[in-house]
Structures are given as C-alpha cells and as structure tokens.
Short mmCIF file of C-alpha atoms and ligand atoms in Angstrom, two decimals:
data_model
loop_
_atom_site.label_atom_id
_atom_site.label_comp_id
_atom_site.label_asym_id
_atom_site.label_seq_id
_atom_site.Cartn_x
_atom_site.Cartn_y
_atom_site.Cartn_z
CA UNK A 207 86.44 -90.63 -161.05
CA UNK A 208 86.42 -88.02 -163.32
CA UNK A 209 90.31 -88.03 -164.56
CA UNK A 210 90.46 -83.97 -164.66
CA UNK A 211 89.67 -83.65 -161.17
CA UNK A 212 92.63 -82.92 -158.86
CA UNK A 213 93.40 -85.55 -156.47
CA UNK A 214 93.94 -82.69 -154.11
CA UNK A 215 92.05 -82.18 -151.18
CA UNK A 216 91.91 -79.85 -148.65
CA UNK A 217 90.04 -79.60 -145.21
CA UNK A 218 90.50 -77.41 -142.13
CA UNK A 219 90.32 -80.15 -139.37
CA UNK A 220 89.79 -78.33 -136.21
CA UNK A 221 90.68 -80.65 -132.96
CA UNK A 222 91.64 -79.75 -129.70
CA UNK A 223 92.92 -81.56 -126.41
CA UNK A 224 93.05 -80.62 -123.17
CA UNK A 225 96.13 -81.32 -121.16
CA UNK A 226 94.55 -81.32 -117.78
CA UNK A 227 94.67 -84.31 -115.70
CA UNK A 228 90.65 -84.44 -115.59
CA UNK A 229 90.75 -84.84 -119.31
CA UNK A 230 92.89 -87.63 -119.82
CA UNK A 231 92.86 -88.86 -123.89
CA UNK A 232 91.97 -86.65 -126.42
CA UNK A 233 88.84 -84.77 -126.92
CA UNK A 234 87.89 -82.49 -129.93
CA UNK A 235 86.82 -79.05 -129.30
CA UNK A 236 86.62 -75.43 -131.36
CA UNK A 237 85.86 -72.44 -129.13
CA UNK A 238 84.89 -71.62 -125.62
CA UNK A 239 81.52 -71.25 -124.23
CA UNK A 240 82.60 -67.90 -122.59
CA UNK A 241 82.05 -64.55 -124.43
CA UNK A 242 85.65 -63.33 -125.50
CA UNK A 243 86.82 -59.78 -124.95
CA UNK A 244 88.95 -59.11 -128.45
CA UNK A 245 87.94 -59.32 -132.02
CA UNK A 246 90.36 -62.35 -132.36
CA UNK A 247 89.63 -64.49 -129.47
CA UNK A 248 85.71 -63.96 -130.28
CA UNK A 249 86.12 -64.80 -133.65
CA UNK A 250 88.38 -68.15 -132.09
CA UNK A 251 85.74 -69.35 -130.59
CA UNK A 252 83.67 -69.45 -133.32
CA UNK A 253 86.75 -71.24 -135.18
CA UNK A 254 87.40 -68.48 -137.39
CA UNK A 255 90.24 -65.62 -137.62
CA UNK A 256 89.65 -61.69 -137.32
CA UNK A 257 92.49 -60.06 -139.39
CA UNK A 258 93.60 -56.86 -140.56
CA UNK A 259 95.42 -55.22 -143.26
CA UNK A 260 98.83 -54.10 -141.73
CA UNK A 261 101.73 -51.61 -143.38
CA UNK A 262 104.63 -52.11 -142.68
CA UNK A 263 106.41 -48.60 -141.66
CA UNK A 264 103.60 -48.07 -139.08
CA UNK A 265 104.56 -51.15 -136.88
CA UNK A 266 106.79 -49.09 -135.45
CA UNK A 267 103.75 -46.97 -134.29
CA UNK A 268 103.06 -48.01 -130.68
CA UNK A 269 99.11 -47.16 -130.64
CA UNK A 270 99.15 -49.04 -133.83
CA UNK A 271 101.15 -52.07 -133.11
CA UNK A 272 99.26 -52.11 -129.29
CA UNK A 273 96.31 -52.77 -131.20
CA UNK A 274 97.28 -55.17 -133.79
CA UNK A 275 98.76 -57.52 -131.14
CA UNK A 276 95.70 -57.63 -128.81
CA UNK A 277 92.88 -57.55 -131.30
CA UNK A 278 93.91 -59.40 -134.47
CA UNK A 279 94.86 -63.07 -135.25
CA UNK A 280 95.33 -62.69 -138.95
CA UNK A 281 97.48 -60.10 -140.92
CA UNK A 282 97.37 -59.11 -144.60
CA UNK A 283 100.17 -57.01 -145.75
CA UNK A 284 98.25 -53.68 -147.21
CA UNK A 285 100.64 -53.18 -150.15
CA UNK A 286 104.07 -55.01 -149.28
CA UNK A 287 103.45 -58.17 -151.03
CA UNK A 288 102.42 -56.61 -154.56
CA UNK A 289 104.14 -56.99 -157.58
CA UNK A 290 105.44 -53.24 -157.23
CA UNK A 291 106.94 -54.40 -153.96
CA UNK A 292 108.22 -57.68 -154.28
CA UNK A 293 110.02 -57.37 -157.70
CA UNK A 294 110.87 -53.64 -158.75
CA UNK A 295 113.13 -54.82 -160.94
CA UNK A 296 112.57 -58.13 -163.33
CA UNK A 297 114.01 -61.10 -161.21
CA UNK A 298 115.23 -59.07 -158.54
CA UNK A 299 113.03 -59.23 -155.29
CA UNK A 300 112.25 -57.87 -152.32
CA UNK A 301 110.96 -58.79 -149.38
CA UNK A 302 112.02 -56.49 -146.67
CA UNK A 303 108.73 -54.74 -145.55
CA UNK A 304 106.61 -58.22 -146.03
CA UNK A 305 109.04 -59.97 -144.21
CA UNK A 306 108.75 -57.85 -141.34
CA UNK A 307 104.91 -57.93 -141.27
CA UNK A 308 105.32 -61.80 -141.56
CA UNK A 309 107.84 -61.86 -138.39
CA UNK A 310 105.26 -59.63 -136.57
CA UNK A 311 102.48 -61.93 -137.41
CA UNK A 312 104.43 -65.20 -136.11
CA UNK A 313 105.73 -63.18 -132.91
CA UNK A 314 101.76 -62.77 -132.09
CA UNK A 315 100.55 -66.00 -133.35
CA UNK A 316 98.66 -64.56 -136.16
CA UNK A 317 97.78 -66.01 -139.68
CA UNK A 318 99.06 -64.30 -142.78
CA UNK A 319 96.77 -63.76 -146.00
CA UNK A 320 99.32 -62.90 -148.72
CA UNK A 321 98.02 -60.39 -151.18
CA UNK A 322 98.27 -60.39 -153.83
CA UNK A 323 100.16 -62.56 -156.46
CA UNK A 324 99.04 -61.59 -159.76
CA UNK A 325 96.56 -58.23 -160.50
CA UNK A 326 96.51 -55.77 -163.14
CA UNK A 327 97.13 -52.97 -160.60
CA UNK A 328 100.48 -51.99 -158.57
CA UNK A 329 102.64 -53.75 -160.96
CA UNK A 330 106.39 -52.33 -161.88
CA UNK A 331 107.08 -50.27 -164.81
CA UNK A 332 108.92 -53.12 -166.27
CA UNK A 333 105.63 -55.57 -166.28
CA UNK A 334 103.18 -52.97 -167.32
CA UNK A 335 105.74 -52.80 -170.53
CA UNK A 336 105.61 -56.37 -171.43
CA UNK A 337 103.16 -58.72 -173.15
CA UNK A 338 102.24 -61.83 -174.60
CA UNK A 339 104.76 -64.63 -173.91
CA UNK A 340 107.41 -62.56 -172.05
CA UNK A 341 104.72 -61.01 -169.41
CA UNK A 342 103.17 -65.16 -169.16
CA UNK A 343 107.00 -66.11 -168.11
CA UNK A 344 107.17 -62.96 -165.91
CA UNK A 345 104.15 -63.36 -164.01
CA UNK A 346 104.87 -67.35 -163.76
CA UNK A 347 108.44 -66.66 -162.16
CA UNK A 348 106.72 -63.98 -160.38
CA UNK A 349 103.93 -66.69 -158.65
CA UNK A 350 106.92 -69.16 -158.22
CA UNK A 351 109.52 -67.07 -156.30
CA UNK A 352 107.05 -65.22 -154.20
CA UNK A 353 105.22 -68.26 -153.12
CA UNK A 354 107.99 -70.07 -152.49
CA UNK A 355 109.58 -67.30 -150.79
CA UNK A 356 106.65 -67.48 -148.11
CA UNK A 357 106.42 -71.18 -148.38
CA UNK A 358 104.77 -73.00 -145.48
CA UNK A 359 104.10 -69.41 -143.64
CA UNK A 360 100.91 -68.31 -145.72
CA UNK A 361 97.43 -69.52 -144.53
CA UNK A 362 95.59 -67.91 -147.66
CA UNK A 363 97.06 -66.22 -150.86
CA UNK A 364 95.05 -64.12 -153.07
CA UNK A 365 96.52 -65.58 -155.80
CA UNK A 366 94.70 -63.63 -158.38
CA UNK A 367 93.03 -60.16 -157.66
CA UNK A 368 90.13 -58.24 -159.46
CA UNK A 369 90.57 -60.15 -162.80
CA UNK A 370 86.52 -59.33 -163.63
CA UNK A 371 85.04 -56.13 -164.89
CA UNK A 372 82.41 -54.33 -162.99
CA UNK A 373 78.91 -53.85 -164.41
CA UNK A 374 76.64 -56.34 -166.29
CA UNK A 375 78.77 -57.62 -168.64
CA UNK A 376 80.10 -60.82 -166.55
CA UNK A 377 83.57 -60.42 -168.84
CA UNK A 378 86.91 -60.38 -168.01
CA UNK A 379 88.48 -56.95 -166.94
CA UNK A 380 90.61 -56.15 -169.86
CA UNK A 381 94.23 -55.84 -168.77
CA UNK A 382 97.73 -56.98 -169.89
CA UNK A 383 97.49 -60.00 -168.00
CA UNK A 384 94.05 -60.82 -169.52
CA UNK A 385 95.61 -60.14 -173.19
CA UNK A 386 98.11 -63.18 -172.33
CA UNK A 387 94.94 -65.67 -172.68
CA UNK A 388 92.16 -66.19 -170.95
CA UNK A 389 93.82 -69.16 -169.55
CA UNK A 390 96.36 -66.52 -167.32
CA UNK A 391 93.89 -67.28 -164.11
CA UNK A 392 94.19 -71.10 -164.11
CA UNK A 393 98.06 -71.09 -164.76
CA UNK A 394 98.33 -68.65 -161.74
CA UNK A 395 96.49 -70.66 -159.45
CA UNK A 396 98.57 -74.03 -160.67
CA UNK A 397 101.84 -72.18 -160.10
CA UNK A 398 100.89 -70.98 -156.95
CA UNK A 399 99.76 -74.53 -155.89
CA UNK A 400 103.14 -76.29 -157.22
CA UNK A 401 105.44 -73.69 -155.18
CA UNK A 402 103.51 -73.81 -151.79
CA UNK A 403 100.86 -76.98 -151.63
CA UNK A 404 100.16 -75.84 -148.15
CA UNK A 405 98.36 -72.56 -148.70
CA UNK A 406 94.74 -71.95 -149.39
CA UNK A 407 94.48 -70.36 -152.75
CA UNK A 408 91.76 -67.50 -153.43
CA UNK A 409 90.04 -65.31 -155.92
CA UNK A 410 89.68 -61.93 -154.56
CA UNK A 411 87.40 -59.37 -155.70
CA UNK A 412 84.84 -56.62 -154.90
CA UNK A 413 81.70 -55.41 -156.05
CA UNK A 414 81.38 -59.18 -155.76
CA UNK A 415 79.59 -59.11 -152.39
CA UNK A 416 76.06 -59.72 -153.58
CA UNK A 417 74.26 -61.60 -156.33
CA UNK A 418 75.22 -59.55 -159.63
CA UNK A 419 76.49 -60.10 -162.93
CA UNK A 420 80.11 -59.94 -161.59
CA UNK A 421 79.92 -62.43 -159.07
CA UNK A 422 77.88 -64.48 -161.31
CA UNK A 423 81.12 -64.65 -163.51
CA UNK A 424 83.42 -65.40 -160.64
CA UNK A 425 80.72 -68.10 -159.49
CA UNK A 426 80.74 -69.48 -163.13
CA UNK A 427 84.70 -69.48 -162.71
CA UNK A 428 85.04 -71.33 -159.35
CA UNK A 429 82.46 -73.50 -160.53
CA UNK A 430 84.41 -74.67 -164.00
CA UNK A 431 87.46 -74.37 -161.59
CA UNK A 432 86.35 -76.99 -159.27
CA UNK A 433 84.96 -79.19 -162.55
CA UNK A 434 88.37 -79.38 -164.22
CA UNK A 435 90.54 -79.96 -161.07
CA UNK A 436 92.05 -76.24 -161.16
CA UNK A 437 93.29 -75.82 -157.78
CA UNK A 438 91.21 -73.15 -155.85
CA UNK A 439 90.32 -73.77 -152.40
CA UNK A 440 88.74 -70.07 -151.29
CA UNK A 441 86.89 -67.10 -152.96
CA UNK A 442 87.85 -63.61 -151.20
CA UNK A 443 84.88 -60.90 -150.69
CA UNK A 444 86.43 -57.72 -150.66
CA UNK A 445 83.31 -55.81 -148.57
CA UNK A 446 84.39 -52.20 -149.08
CA UNK A 447 81.16 -50.31 -148.32
CA UNK A 448 79.72 -47.22 -148.31
CA UNK A 449 76.11 -45.61 -149.10
CA UNK A 450 76.61 -45.58 -152.72
CA UNK A 451 77.59 -49.52 -152.24
CA UNK A 452 76.08 -50.75 -149.03
CA UNK A 453 76.28 -54.17 -147.77
CA UNK A 454 74.05 -55.98 -149.78
CA UNK A 455 70.88 -57.71 -148.36
CA UNK A 456 71.60 -61.08 -150.21
CA UNK A 457 75.22 -61.10 -148.53
CA UNK A 458 75.26 -63.76 -146.55
CA UNK A 459 73.04 -65.69 -149.47
CA UNK A 460 75.73 -64.76 -151.70
CA UNK A 461 78.78 -65.90 -149.71
CA UNK A 462 76.74 -69.35 -148.84
CA UNK A 463 76.40 -70.15 -152.97
CA UNK A 464 80.15 -70.27 -153.09
CA UNK A 465 80.85 -71.87 -150.34
CA UNK A 466 78.29 -74.80 -151.65
CA UNK A 467 80.52 -75.13 -154.54
CA UNK A 468 83.27 -76.57 -152.16
CA UNK A 469 85.40 -73.61 -151.22
CA UNK A 470 86.20 -71.83 -148.34
CA UNK A 471 84.76 -67.94 -148.24
CA UNK A 472 86.64 -65.01 -146.59
CA UNK A 473 85.81 -60.99 -146.12
CA UNK A 474 88.89 -59.91 -146.96
CA UNK A 475 88.87 -56.23 -146.92
CA UNK A 476 85.83 -54.91 -144.93
CA UNK A 477 85.48 -51.29 -144.54
CA UNK A 478 81.98 -49.39 -144.15
CA UNK A 479 82.29 -45.72 -144.47
CA UNK A 480 79.96 -43.96 -141.73
CA UNK A 481 79.63 -43.40 -137.87
CA UNK A 482 77.61 -43.78 -134.91
CA UNK A 483 74.82 -46.87 -135.08
CA UNK A 484 74.27 -47.00 -138.78
CA UNK A 485 78.16 -47.71 -139.37
CA UNK A 486 77.77 -50.59 -135.87
CA UNK A 487 74.97 -51.77 -137.49
CA UNK A 488 76.07 -52.75 -140.89
CA UNK A 489 79.49 -54.31 -139.25
CA UNK A 490 77.05 -56.38 -137.15
CA UNK A 491 75.44 -57.58 -139.67
CA UNK A 492 78.61 -58.52 -141.95
CA UNK A 493 80.24 -60.21 -138.89
CA UNK A 494 76.76 -62.09 -138.65
CA UNK A 495 76.77 -63.07 -142.11
CA UNK A 496 80.02 -64.69 -141.98
CA UNK A 497 79.03 -66.36 -138.88
CA UNK A 498 76.05 -67.64 -140.19
CA UNK A 499 77.91 -69.69 -143.08
CA UNK A 500 79.89 -72.96 -142.17
CA UNK A 501 82.66 -72.27 -144.46
CA UNK A 502 83.16 -68.39 -143.94
CA UNK A 503 86.54 -69.03 -142.09
CA UNK A 504 87.68 -65.15 -141.58
CA UNK A 505 87.10 -61.75 -141.83
CA UNK A 506 89.52 -59.02 -142.39
CA UNK A 507 89.20 -55.26 -142.21
CA UNK A 508 90.96 -53.09 -144.21
CA UNK A 509 92.75 -51.30 -141.60
CA UNK A 510 93.49 -50.90 -138.09
CA UNK A 511 92.28 -47.22 -137.40
CA UNK A 512 90.45 -44.77 -139.49
CA UNK A 513 93.39 -42.84 -140.16
CA UNK A 514 94.75 -45.74 -141.29
CA UNK A 515 92.44 -46.49 -143.98
CA UNK A 516 93.00 -45.84 -147.97
CA UNK A 517 89.68 -43.87 -147.57
CA UNK A 518 90.30 -42.18 -144.16
CA UNK A 519 88.16 -39.38 -144.93
CA UNK A 520 84.73 -41.87 -144.78
CA UNK A 521 86.00 -43.08 -141.37
CA UNK A 522 85.37 -46.91 -141.86
CA UNK A 523 87.12 -48.97 -139.68
CA UNK A 524 86.65 -50.10 -135.93
CA UNK A 525 89.15 -47.72 -134.34
CA UNK A 526 88.99 -43.78 -134.39
CA UNK A 527 92.09 -42.39 -135.65
CA UNK A 528 93.66 -41.84 -131.65
CA UNK A 529 93.12 -45.68 -131.38
CA UNK A 530 89.89 -45.89 -129.34
CA UNK A 531 86.99 -48.33 -130.02
CA UNK A 532 84.19 -47.13 -131.86
CA UNK A 533 80.58 -47.77 -131.82
CA UNK A 534 81.22 -50.26 -134.76
CA UNK A 535 84.06 -51.93 -132.63
CA UNK A 536 81.48 -53.05 -129.81
CA UNK A 537 78.86 -54.10 -132.23
CA UNK A 538 81.15 -56.47 -134.39
CA UNK A 539 82.41 -57.77 -130.84
CA UNK A 540 79.06 -58.49 -129.63
CA UNK A 541 78.03 -60.32 -132.85
CA UNK A 542 81.10 -62.24 -132.91
CA UNK A 543 80.45 -63.51 -129.64
CA UNK A 544 76.89 -64.04 -130.40
CA UNK A 545 77.67 -66.59 -133.32
CA UNK A 546 76.60 -69.55 -132.69
CA UNK A 547 77.69 -71.46 -135.58
CA UNK A 548 81.41 -73.17 -135.89
CA UNK A 549 83.33 -74.01 -138.97
CA UNK A 550 83.54 -77.62 -139.60
CA UNK A 551 85.72 -79.49 -141.46
CA UNK A 552 84.81 -78.04 -144.60
CA UNK A 553 86.10 -80.68 -147.61
CA UNK A 554 86.73 -80.36 -151.25
CA UNK A 555 84.98 -83.11 -152.77
CA UNK A 556 87.53 -83.88 -155.75
CA UNK A 557 89.60 -86.36 -153.66
CA UNK A 558 88.05 -89.46 -152.21
CA UNK A 559 91.12 -90.70 -150.65
CA UNK A 560 91.74 -88.17 -147.63
CA UNK A 561 90.64 -88.90 -144.23
CA UNK A 562 87.29 -88.60 -143.35
CA UNK A 563 86.01 -85.10 -141.52
CA UNK A 564 86.36 -85.33 -138.17
CA UNK A 565 83.60 -83.73 -136.35
CA UNK A 566 83.80 -81.29 -132.97
CA UNK A 567 81.98 -81.19 -129.90
CA UNK A 568 83.10 -78.15 -127.81
CA UNK A 569 84.13 -78.46 -124.14
CA UNK A 570 85.21 -75.14 -122.83
CA UNK A 571 88.86 -74.62 -121.45
CA UNK A 572 88.30 -74.64 -117.69
CA UNK A 573 90.66 -74.50 -114.89
CA UNK A 574 94.42 -73.47 -115.58
CA UNK A 575 96.29 -75.45 -117.99
CA UNK A 576 96.42 -75.38 -121.95
CA UNK A 577 94.19 -76.84 -124.93
CA UNK A 578 95.88 -77.18 -128.28
CA UNK A 579 93.76 -76.58 -131.64
CA UNK A 580 94.58 -78.25 -134.86
CA UNK A 581 93.86 -76.49 -138.18
CA UNK A 582 95.01 -78.91 -141.11
CA UNK A 583 95.51 -78.30 -144.57
CA UNK A 584 95.68 -81.39 -146.69
CA UNK A 585 96.55 -83.10 -149.74
CA UNK A 586 97.40 -85.82 -151.42
CA UNK A 587 100.78 -87.31 -149.38
CA UNK A 588 101.97 -84.41 -147.13
CA UNK A 589 99.62 -81.64 -144.96
CA UNK A 590 100.53 -78.38 -142.92
CA UNK A 591 99.16 -78.20 -139.30
CA UNK A 592 98.94 -74.93 -137.71
CA UNK A 593 98.25 -75.34 -133.78
CA UNK A 594 96.74 -72.88 -131.62
CA UNK A 595 97.61 -73.05 -128.33
CA UNK A 596 95.26 -71.63 -125.75
CA UNK A 597 96.11 -71.22 -121.93
CA UNK A 598 93.33 -71.45 -119.55
CA UNK A 599 92.38 -69.32 -116.85
CA UNK A 600 95.73 -68.78 -115.24
CA UNK A 601 98.83 -67.53 -117.48
CA UNK A 602 101.18 -70.37 -118.40
CA UNK A 603 105.02 -69.99 -118.62
CA UNK A 604 105.88 -72.50 -121.26
CA UNK A 605 104.01 -75.35 -123.09
CA UNK A 606 104.46 -78.62 -124.85
CA UNK A 607 102.03 -80.22 -127.42
CA UNK A 608 101.84 -83.50 -128.34
CA UNK A 609 100.43 -85.19 -131.65
CA UNK A 610 99.73 -88.16 -133.02
CA UNK A 611 100.89 -89.01 -136.54
CA UNK A 612 99.10 -92.08 -138.47
CA UNK A 613 101.71 -94.78 -138.81
CA UNK A 614 103.62 -93.82 -142.24
CA UNK A 615 103.18 -90.20 -141.74
CA UNK A 616 106.32 -87.77 -140.33
CA UNK A 617 106.89 -84.59 -139.70
CA UNK A 618 109.34 -82.79 -141.83
CA UNK A 619 109.64 -79.26 -140.36
CA UNK A 620 108.14 -76.65 -138.20
CA UNK A 621 108.28 -73.09 -136.71
CA UNK A 622 107.58 -71.12 -134.08
CA UNK A 623 108.28 -74.23 -131.98
CA UNK A 624 111.34 -76.68 -130.70
CA UNK A 625 110.18 -80.38 -132.43
CA UNK A 626 111.12 -83.33 -130.89
CA UNK A 627 109.62 -86.16 -132.89
CA UNK A 628 105.89 -85.71 -132.45
CA UNK A 629 106.18 -83.38 -129.53
CA UNK A 630 106.59 -79.50 -129.92
CA UNK A 631 107.49 -76.98 -126.74
CA UNK A 632 107.61 -73.16 -127.16
CA UNK A 633 110.59 -71.13 -127.87
CA UNK A 634 111.80 -68.26 -126.30
CA UNK A 635 109.37 -65.58 -127.38
CA UNK A 636 106.22 -67.28 -127.05
CA UNK A 637 106.12 -69.67 -123.82
CA UNK A 638 104.20 -66.84 -121.81
CA UNK A 639 100.45 -67.35 -122.56
CA UNK A 640 98.41 -64.77 -120.53
CA UNK A 641 95.27 -66.66 -119.19
CA UNK A 642 92.69 -67.31 -122.43
CA UNK A 643 95.04 -66.04 -124.75
CA UNK A 644 96.64 -67.89 -127.28
CA UNK A 645 100.20 -68.39 -129.36
CA UNK A 646 100.71 -70.43 -132.38
CA UNK A 647 103.20 -72.56 -133.98
CA UNK A 648 102.76 -74.93 -137.31
CA UNK A 649 104.53 -77.77 -138.98
CA UNK A 650 104.61 -79.66 -142.07
CA UNK A 651 104.92 -83.38 -142.85
CA UNK A 652 104.34 -86.17 -145.28
CA UNK A 653 101.54 -88.57 -144.87
CA UNK A 654 98.41 -87.80 -143.37
CA UNK A 655 97.77 -84.97 -140.71
CA UNK A 656 97.41 -85.85 -137.10
CA UNK A 657 93.99 -85.34 -135.72
CA UNK A 658 94.28 -85.01 -131.94
CA UNK A 659 96.79 -83.10 -129.85
CA UNK A 660 97.75 -83.05 -125.55
CA UNK A 661 98.65 -79.77 -124.18
CA UNK A 662 100.93 -79.39 -121.33
CA UNK A 663 101.44 -75.92 -119.47
CA UNK A 664 104.64 -75.30 -117.14
O1 G3I B 226 104.62 -45.88 -150.16
C1 G3I B 226 104.57 -44.27 -151.23
C2 G3I B 226 104.96 -42.82 -150.69
O2 G3I B 226 106.42 -42.94 -150.77
C3 G3I B 226 104.62 -42.17 -151.57
O3 G3I B 226 105.31 -40.67 -151.16
C4 G3I B 226 103.08 -41.88 -152.05
C5 G3I B 226 102.66 -41.13 -152.75
O4 G3I B 226 101.49 -41.10 -153.60
O5 G3I B 226 102.64 -43.00 -152.33
C6 G3I B 226 102.88 -44.25 -151.29
O6 G3I B 226 102.42 -45.24 -151.97
C7 G3I B 226 100.96 -45.52 -151.81
C8 G3I B 226 100.48 -46.72 -151.07
O7 G3I B 226 99.07 -47.04 -151.14
C9 G3I B 226 101.12 -46.85 -149.84
O8 G3I B 226 100.49 -45.58 -148.99
C10 G3I B 226 100.36 -45.34 -153.10
O9 G3I B 226 100.73 -44.22 -153.91
C11 G3I B 226 98.61 -46.13 -153.42
O10 G3I B 226 98.47 -46.02 -154.57
C12 G3I B 226 98.90 -47.05 -152.39
O11 G3I B 226 97.31 -47.22 -152.56
C13 G3I B 226 97.02 -48.81 -151.92
C14 G3I B 226 96.19 -49.03 -152.91
O12 G3I B 226 95.42 -50.32 -152.42
C15 G3I B 226 96.71 -49.15 -154.52
O13 G3I B 226 95.82 -49.88 -155.25
C16 G3I B 226 96.44 -48.66 -150.70
O14 G3I B 226 97.46 -48.34 -149.76
C17 G3I B 226 95.67 -49.85 -150.48
O15 G3I B 226 94.79 -50.20 -149.10
C18 G3I B 226 94.66 -50.34 -151.27
O16 G3I B 226 94.54 -51.63 -151.11
C19 G3I B 226 93.33 -52.12 -152.28
C20 G3I B 226 93.52 -53.80 -152.29
O17 G3I B 226 95.28 -54.24 -152.34
C21 G3I B 226 92.69 -54.21 -153.40
N1 G3I B 226 91.21 -54.25 -153.09
C22 G3I B 226 91.39 -52.63 -153.14
C23 G3I B 226 91.76 -51.87 -152.30
C24 G3I B 226 91.72 -50.57 -151.93
O18 G3I B 226 91.75 -49.86 -153.13
#
C-alpha cells in the first residue's frame, strides 16, 4: 500500500428498512417507485438532495420560507459562512446568521452545504491586509474554528472556493492566499478534515463545468490530492449559465471524469439566465446530467425566487418573484422524476480496511408506517450516519428508528433525535411527518457504522 495514501475512506451507503410487519428484517432500498411532487422528494427518490442557497435575513419572509420548507432538502448559506461574516475581527467569531440557517435546515431535515472556508473574495478587511505566515496562520485558525463550530452538522464543506484562474493558462488564481505558498489548498483541506472528520470536503469553482483549461487544472489537482492522500471528497461545479456561458455539451462527461477520480461531484450554485422553454430545457438538461452520473449526489440552485438571485435581472431561478413555479421548475421536476440511476455506495480507493460497499435494491415504501434510509460518512475508526425517516401513505405522529452496530462500535452523540443506545426516537419538533414526507436525524460514532435500520411509526 502506498504509505502516502490516506487511511481515510469515505463512502455514502444508503440502506433502508421498513417497519411494516410484512417486511420483517432489514431490506436495503434507495428511493421510491412513485414520481414525487417536490424537488426534494423527487431527488431523494434517486438518492440525491436538491438544495438552494439561503439568505438568513429572508427566513422571516413567509413566501420564501414556505417554498424552502416544501421543496428543498439541502441549504447553502449564500453569504453567512464566508470569512467576512464569520470572523469580522481577527479571532472574534460571529456565527449568528449562519446558525439561524443551520437551525432552519435542521427543523426541516435538510442537509447543510458549508460555503466557503477559504476564498480570495469576501475576506474581512483585516485578512485582506495580511500576507505570508501571518495570513497562513490566520487561514488555518479560521478553517479550524469555523469547521469546529459546525462539526457534525455539515454534509459537505466548500473548503476552498475559486482558486484557479480563468482563461487558458491552467494556473492558480493570483491572490493573497496563493502568495502564501502553493500548498495553501491542501493545508486548508487537511485542517478541515482534522476539525470535522464527518464532513465531505469539496473544492468548488465556476467555469469548470465543461472540459477546458481551467477544469483540466482542477482535475490535475484532484488527481494529485488523491494520489498523495490529501483529503478531498467532492468537487463542486457552480454552474452559473447564461447565453454567453451556456450549459456545455460535455457537462455530463466532465462530471463523470471527475467522479472517476474517486470523488463525489455536486452541482453547487445552479442558475440559468433566460425564460420560458429555452430556460426550462437547460434546467432539465442540467438535472439529467447529474442523474446520469452515479457520484453526482446533489444539485443546489443559487436562490429560490428570481428576485432572490445575485443576478435577478436575468431571471435565472425556478420560481418567479412572486414565488410561482416557472416552466423551469416543472422541467427540473420532470427530469428528476424521469431519473433512472441511483447513487450507489461510492468508494474512495484509498483505504482497503473499510467495509465493502453495500448494494441496494429499491422496494418502494408502501402502506402506512415509515422507512429509514442511512447515509454513512465513514473513515477508519469512526463514522457519521445521517438517517432519513420517510412516512408511508399516511401521516405519522412519531417514529423510532433502530440500528444494528457491528460489535465494538458505539454511538457517541446524536442530533435531532432522542437516543437510547442504538434506538432513536423523534424529538418534539420532528415527530409529525406527512404522508410521503421526510425528516432527518443523525448520529456520530466510533468503529464501523450501521448498514441497516428499522423504522416504527406511532
Ligand atoms: O449585507 C450588505 C448590506 O448591508 C449592504 O447594504 C449592501 C450594499 O451593497 O451589501 C450587502 O452585502 C451584499 C451581500 O451579497 C448580501 O446581499 C454584498 O455587497 C454583495 O457583494 C454580496 O454578494 C454576494 C456575492 O457572492 C459576493 O461575492 C452574493 O449575494 C452571492 O450570491 C455571491 O455568491 C457567489 C458564491 O459565493 C461563489 N460563487 C459565485 C456566486 C455568485 O457571485
């Protein structure tokens, strides 16, 4: 074994078991057979999340929150986790707005994409004025403090954002961070892993959506990181499209070549300027590209209504400014419901000691009761399990999920559930789940994570 390779291994393992009497014993399942009626539910049926960027100050807007709660299963704070927001004064951290978004995500059972730990832009003034060792130390401290604050609560972190130059050079972008030394990116990733070993660590960029000099340079970096055991789990493709920069014809092929390196790929900031059928077709094509790539495990749109967009005049989102569904929404939903592939247990080929992937066969949840689906982030000696509880054909008033842990493994802490050994029951705010709807809880543990769960409804 290459001694430089990381002992870590990460896999997303999806397992589900029904609590119905008819289905005694655990059966593994991902998704449902029925077309679902929201973006989140439809994406979930393919084993993926469908997320949006969220601004904390808009959460009090009932139209905005109504759509968020109904449609999305992942949130990305649009600005609230950036360096200028979280460390406005060196060494003094400010998490209020970001915490608000994380709390809302928990309340609706959504994942959180953390955005972004190290970036040349939106740095606080004090960091903009630093260089060399002082800046490197400040970056390491920032990554440590922020990732530690949110430890166990982040599905994926954009550890480094937009570090490559546009154009044909394939070079790194010049920035104060880059001038601290070419290793600043891998230092940020290693630091994030140490602070929150349960989060997937992503590199995120724009103009890398098709194969070009910039995406080739990112590809080479990811390849190098995998070869040297630098911890990286995912690559984010921002996917900001318009007529000058349309969805590339080799979008899917580009996602696939990154996935083939052994990382997850995620569409992280999707928006497509335009209107009507043309916009709808582009959204459908973007969704289909993700569905066609097994390791494309989620799509995030960069805002909810057109009026929420950073480029509102281009009307690039799925809901109009009044919150009505646009043709683009319908096209994206239809594409999700037509998806036929399911992410299956991606493995990172750097740790031969982790358990083998578990394959899935998808019996649809039928009847009343509930199902529980486990997503596992695992490394040598520990794991974080995220469990999605989905109600069957009737609303449930409470639930209990039981998991089986291999001997020697143990649960160390949990969230959004009341834990008793390996049994987890709802807390006050997430017991009531409407027919076909879902809620999520999670737990962290030592040893090897669970492969099966049973769900009992009340
Ligand atoms: O909050 C202040 C407000 O108090 C002030 O009155 C106002 C005056 O301009 O500015 C407000 O802050 C703005 C902030 O958005 C919140 O609306 C900033 O000026 C503005 O620069 C900031 O823009 C954000 C931009 O990143 C900054 O680079 C956008 O909302 C955000 O959507 C955008 O997101 C980026 C991703 O992080 C990375 N990829 C590209 C993407 C789009 O640019």
